[in-house]
XYZ file of C-alpha atoms in Angstrom:
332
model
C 65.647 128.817 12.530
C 62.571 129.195 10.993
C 60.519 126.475 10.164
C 59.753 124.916 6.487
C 56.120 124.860 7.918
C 55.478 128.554 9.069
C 57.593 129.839 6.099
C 55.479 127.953 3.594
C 52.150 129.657 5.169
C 54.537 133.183 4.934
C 54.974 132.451 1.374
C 51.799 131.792 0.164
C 50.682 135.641 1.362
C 53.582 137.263 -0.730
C 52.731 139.729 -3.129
C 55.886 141.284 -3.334
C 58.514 139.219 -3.837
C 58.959 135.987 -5.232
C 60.500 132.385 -4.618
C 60.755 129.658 -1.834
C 63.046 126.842 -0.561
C 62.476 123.859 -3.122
C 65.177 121.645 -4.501
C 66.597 122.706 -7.470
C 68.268 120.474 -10.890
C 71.610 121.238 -11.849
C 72.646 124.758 -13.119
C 71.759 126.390 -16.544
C 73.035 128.748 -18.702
C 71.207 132.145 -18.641
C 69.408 133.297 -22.148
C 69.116 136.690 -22.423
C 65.477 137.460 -23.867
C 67.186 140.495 -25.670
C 69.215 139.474 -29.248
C 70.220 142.597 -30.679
C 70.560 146.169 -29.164
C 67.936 148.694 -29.454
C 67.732 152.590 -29.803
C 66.723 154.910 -27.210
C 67.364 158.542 -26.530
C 66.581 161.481 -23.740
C 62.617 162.897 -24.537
C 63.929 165.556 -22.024
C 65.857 166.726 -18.783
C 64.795 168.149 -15.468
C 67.168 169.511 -12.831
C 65.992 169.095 -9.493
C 69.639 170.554 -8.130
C 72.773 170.053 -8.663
C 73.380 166.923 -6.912
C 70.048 165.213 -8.734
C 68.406 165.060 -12.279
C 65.219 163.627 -13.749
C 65.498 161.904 -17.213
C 63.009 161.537 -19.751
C 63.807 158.262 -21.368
C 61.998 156.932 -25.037
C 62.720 153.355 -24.686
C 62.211 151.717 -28.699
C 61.603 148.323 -26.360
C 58.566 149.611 -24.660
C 57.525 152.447 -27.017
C 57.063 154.870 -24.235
C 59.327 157.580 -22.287
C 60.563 156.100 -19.084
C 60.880 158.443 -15.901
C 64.591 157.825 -14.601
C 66.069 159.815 -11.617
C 69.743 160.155 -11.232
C 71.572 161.205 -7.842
C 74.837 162.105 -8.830
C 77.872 163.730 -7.356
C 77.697 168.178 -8.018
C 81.401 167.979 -9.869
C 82.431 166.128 -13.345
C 84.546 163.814 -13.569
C 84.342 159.864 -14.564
C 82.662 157.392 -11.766
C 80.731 153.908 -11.573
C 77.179 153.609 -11.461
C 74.972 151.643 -8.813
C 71.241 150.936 -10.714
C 68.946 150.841 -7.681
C 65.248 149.051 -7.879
C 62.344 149.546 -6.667
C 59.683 147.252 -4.726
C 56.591 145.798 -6.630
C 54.408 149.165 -6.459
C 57.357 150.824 -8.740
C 56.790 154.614 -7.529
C 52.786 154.432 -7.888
C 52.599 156.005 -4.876
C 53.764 159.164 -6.767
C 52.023 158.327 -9.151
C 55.157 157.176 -10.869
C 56.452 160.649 -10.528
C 59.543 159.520 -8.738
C 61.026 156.028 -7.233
C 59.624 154.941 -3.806
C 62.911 155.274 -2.458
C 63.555 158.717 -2.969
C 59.777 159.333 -1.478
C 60.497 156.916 1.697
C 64.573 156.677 2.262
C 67.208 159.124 2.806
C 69.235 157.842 0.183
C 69.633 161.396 -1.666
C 71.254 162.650 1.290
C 73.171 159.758 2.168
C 75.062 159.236 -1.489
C 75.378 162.936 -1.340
C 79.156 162.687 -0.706
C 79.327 159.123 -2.620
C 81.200 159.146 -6.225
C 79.178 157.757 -7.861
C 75.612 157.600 -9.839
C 72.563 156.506 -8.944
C 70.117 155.722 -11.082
C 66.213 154.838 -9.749
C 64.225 153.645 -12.630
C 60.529 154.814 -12.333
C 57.616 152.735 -13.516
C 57.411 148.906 -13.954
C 54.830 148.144 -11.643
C 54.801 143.819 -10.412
C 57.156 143.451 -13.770
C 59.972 141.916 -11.956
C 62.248 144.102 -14.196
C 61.769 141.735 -16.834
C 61.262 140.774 -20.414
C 57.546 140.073 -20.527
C 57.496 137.530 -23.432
C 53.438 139.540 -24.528
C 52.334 143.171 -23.733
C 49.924 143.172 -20.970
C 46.269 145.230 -21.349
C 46.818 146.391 -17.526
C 50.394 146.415 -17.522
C 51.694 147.610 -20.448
C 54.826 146.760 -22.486
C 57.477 145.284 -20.056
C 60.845 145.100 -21.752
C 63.122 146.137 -18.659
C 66.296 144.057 -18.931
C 66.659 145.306 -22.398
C 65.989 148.945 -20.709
C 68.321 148.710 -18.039
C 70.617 146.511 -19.517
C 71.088 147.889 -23.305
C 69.179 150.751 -23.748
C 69.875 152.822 -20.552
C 73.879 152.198 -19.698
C 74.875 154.248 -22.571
C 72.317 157.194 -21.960
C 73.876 157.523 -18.079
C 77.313 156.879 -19.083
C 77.185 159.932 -21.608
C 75.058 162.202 -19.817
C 76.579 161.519 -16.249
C 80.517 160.977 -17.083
C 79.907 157.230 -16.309
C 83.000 155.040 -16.534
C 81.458 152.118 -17.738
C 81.718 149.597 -13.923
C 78.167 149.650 -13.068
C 76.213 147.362 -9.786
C 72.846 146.457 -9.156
C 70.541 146.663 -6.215
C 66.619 146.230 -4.856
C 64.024 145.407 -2.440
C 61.760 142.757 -2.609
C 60.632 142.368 -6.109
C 63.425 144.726 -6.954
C 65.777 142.376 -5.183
C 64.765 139.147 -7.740
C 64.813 141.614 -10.279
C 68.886 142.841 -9.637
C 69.894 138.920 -9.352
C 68.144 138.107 -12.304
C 69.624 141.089 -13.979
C 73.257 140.265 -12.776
C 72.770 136.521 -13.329
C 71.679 137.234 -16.692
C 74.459 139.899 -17.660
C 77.085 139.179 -15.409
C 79.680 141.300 -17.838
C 77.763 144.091 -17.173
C 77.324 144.695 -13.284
C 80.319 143.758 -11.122
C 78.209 143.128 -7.751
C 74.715 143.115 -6.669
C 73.015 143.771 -3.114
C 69.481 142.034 -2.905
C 67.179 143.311 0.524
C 64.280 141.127 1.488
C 64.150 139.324 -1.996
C 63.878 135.442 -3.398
C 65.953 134.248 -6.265
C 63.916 130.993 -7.311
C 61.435 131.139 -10.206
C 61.414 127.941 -11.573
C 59.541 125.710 -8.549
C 56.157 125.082 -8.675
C 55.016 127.501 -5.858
C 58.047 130.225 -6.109
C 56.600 130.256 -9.764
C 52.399 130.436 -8.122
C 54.096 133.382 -5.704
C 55.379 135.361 -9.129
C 52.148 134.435 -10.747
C 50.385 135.767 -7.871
C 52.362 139.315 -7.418
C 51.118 140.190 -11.527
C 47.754 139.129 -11.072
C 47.492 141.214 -7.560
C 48.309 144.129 -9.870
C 46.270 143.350 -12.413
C 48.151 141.610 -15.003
C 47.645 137.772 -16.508
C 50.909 136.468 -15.584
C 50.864 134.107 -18.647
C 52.309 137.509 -20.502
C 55.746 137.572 -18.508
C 57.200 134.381 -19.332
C 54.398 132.104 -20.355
C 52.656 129.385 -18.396
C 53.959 127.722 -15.610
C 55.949 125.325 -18.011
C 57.370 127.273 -20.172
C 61.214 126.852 -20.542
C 61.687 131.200 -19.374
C 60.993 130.427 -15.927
C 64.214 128.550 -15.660
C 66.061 130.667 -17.696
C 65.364 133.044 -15.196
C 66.210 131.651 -11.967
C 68.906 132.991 -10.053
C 68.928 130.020 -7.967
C 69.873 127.636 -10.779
C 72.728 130.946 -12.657
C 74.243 131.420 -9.444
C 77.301 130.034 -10.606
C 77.410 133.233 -12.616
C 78.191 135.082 -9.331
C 81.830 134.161 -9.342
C 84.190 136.943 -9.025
C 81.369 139.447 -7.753
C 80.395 141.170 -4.625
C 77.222 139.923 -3.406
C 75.233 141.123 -0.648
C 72.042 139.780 0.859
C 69.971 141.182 3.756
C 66.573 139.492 5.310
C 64.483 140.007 8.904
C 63.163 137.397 10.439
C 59.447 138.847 10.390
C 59.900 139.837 14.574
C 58.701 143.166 15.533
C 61.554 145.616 15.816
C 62.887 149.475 16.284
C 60.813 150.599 13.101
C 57.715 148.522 13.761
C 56.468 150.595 17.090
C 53.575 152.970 15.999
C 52.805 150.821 12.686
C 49.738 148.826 11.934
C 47.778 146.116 11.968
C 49.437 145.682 8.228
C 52.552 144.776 10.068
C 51.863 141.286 11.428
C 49.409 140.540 8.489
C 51.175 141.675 6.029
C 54.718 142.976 6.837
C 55.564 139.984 8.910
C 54.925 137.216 7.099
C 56.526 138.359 3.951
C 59.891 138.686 6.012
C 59.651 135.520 7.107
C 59.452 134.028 3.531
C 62.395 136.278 2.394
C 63.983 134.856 5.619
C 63.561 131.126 3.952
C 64.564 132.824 0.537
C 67.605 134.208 1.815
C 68.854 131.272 3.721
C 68.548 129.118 0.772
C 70.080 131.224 -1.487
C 73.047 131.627 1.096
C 73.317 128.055 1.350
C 74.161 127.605 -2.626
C 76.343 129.888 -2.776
C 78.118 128.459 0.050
C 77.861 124.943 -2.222
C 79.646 126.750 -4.484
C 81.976 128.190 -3.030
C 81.467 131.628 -3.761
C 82.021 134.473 -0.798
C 79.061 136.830 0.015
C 77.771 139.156 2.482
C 74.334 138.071 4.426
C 73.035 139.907 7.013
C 70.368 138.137 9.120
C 68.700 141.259 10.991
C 67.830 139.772 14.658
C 63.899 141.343 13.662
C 62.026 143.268 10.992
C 59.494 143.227 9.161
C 58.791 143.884 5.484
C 59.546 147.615 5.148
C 61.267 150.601 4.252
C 62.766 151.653 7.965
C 64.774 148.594 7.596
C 65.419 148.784 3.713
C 67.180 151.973 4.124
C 69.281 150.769 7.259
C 70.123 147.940 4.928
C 71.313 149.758 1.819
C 73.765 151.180 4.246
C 74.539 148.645 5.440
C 75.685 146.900 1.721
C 77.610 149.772 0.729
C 80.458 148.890 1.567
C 80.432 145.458 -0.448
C 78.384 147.618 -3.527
C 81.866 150.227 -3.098
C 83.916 147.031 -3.816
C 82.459 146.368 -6.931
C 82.380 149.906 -8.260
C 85.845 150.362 -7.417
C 85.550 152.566 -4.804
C 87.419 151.478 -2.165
């Protein structure tokens, strides 16, 4: 085990995800930011092949068209949908042309032969996926869980013969962002799988960590969900809604921060960077597995035996959930 001491110097170098082992008061109820639904269409359609399509989304949330990749089976026919999230960076790599995991997995080919959709949402750079309460001057408009949660659904299920079960995943910030999603809207995603992510955002340094991951991209992190006292960063802790993961397949996934299989050949970013953030996942994960056992509600957690933050061991890991993320799409 890992201890509080090292983990709490880990934490304070995360950029990319958020959260860290504090006690917590008792359970909330989640409060959707969103009240009413809002309009969106397709701006346009590209066809990269016949197993994968670019959307064009206008989001009326965010006032702008939303790149959105979908990797879905060649036939017709009605299937579940998997929403998959990206890291803090958000495709800037690509320059938001396409999700990092399509530029550094092998996803495409792996749900090749999978029944189901996959949609990669491209953009939302260090926005947690969230409903920023102010638009940012560096960061734009960030209204994402009314994107993914009201706006988008009924786009995919029309264009891509979606039957309405959907599931949630992500790395790192992706991974807080898919278990405050589900926590949030559990009646819309029937199971979630969170890699290398924290679930607290209410503490006093999970909260600094979030803070800090805006600012390092240029945002004032007051814009997300106010100051560090306002009443959102509760309402937004999966930690304290876990109770709304009852009756859903949950999967988590953490290294430990040791050097493994896809560490040989990497950098000096590795141990500065890589390792230490898996080590405060590590103390993110095992906390959040230790509530749910409190409550009483099964999951899936993988403790890797090394690994470091990064994608060799994101995309072993994604495998490694799907069976749990077939459960709740009804696939098995």
């Amino acid at each position: 085990m890992v201890k509080r001491r090292a983990a709490a110097v880990a934490v304070a170098l995360m950029v990319s995800v958020s959260g860290t082992t504090i006690a917590h008061a008792q359970p909330i109820h989640a409060q959707p930011a969103h009240v009413q639904p809002v309009s969106a269409r397709i701006d346009h359609v590209e066809r990269v092949g016949d197993r994968q399509t670019k959307l064009f989304v206008h989001s009326a949330a965010m006032n702008r068209v939303v790149p959105v990749q979908v990797l879905h089976p060649a036939s017709a026919g009605p299937r579940p949908t998997l929403y998959l999230l990206d890291g803090v960076s958000a495709g800037e790599e690509s320059e938001f042309r396409e999700s990092t995991w399509t530029q550094r997995t092998d996803i495409a080919e792996f749900f090749a032969d999978k029944n189901t959709n996959v949609v990669l949402p491209v953009g939302g750079t260090a926005s947690y996926y969230t409903d920023w309460n102010n638009p940012d001057p560096v960061l734009g408009i960030n209204k994402w869980e009314t994107f993914l949660t009201e706006e988008l659904p009924p786009l995919i299920d029309a264009e891509f013969d979606g039957n309405g079960t959907n599931a949630v995943a992500g790395l790192s910030m992706g991974a807080t962002g898919a278990m405050s999603l589900i926590t949030r809207n559990p009646d819309l995603y029937q199971g979630v799988a969170a890699l290398s992510g924290c679930y607290d955002t209410s503490s006093d340094r999970s909260r600094d960590t979030v803070r800090g991951t805006v600012a390092y991209k240029g945002g004032n992190p007051d814009n997300m969900w106010g100051p560090p006292d306002d009443a959102r960063w509760e309402e937004h802790d999966s930690y304290l809604l876990a109770e709304k993961l009852r009756g859903k397949q949950v999967f988590l996934s953490t290294g430990n921060g040791l050097l493994g299989p896809h560490d040989l050949g990497a950098g000096q970013d590795v141990l500065t960077v890589g390792a230490p953030l898996e080590i405060g996942t590590f103390v993110c994960t095992v906390t959040y597995d230790r509530r749910l056992r409190e409550l009483g509600i099964p999951a899936q957690v993988v403790y890797r035996p090394w690994g470091t933050h990064s994608w060799g061991y994101w995309q072993d890991d994604i495998k490694a959930a799907w069976p749990t993320l077939a459960d709740a799409l009804r696939l098995r």
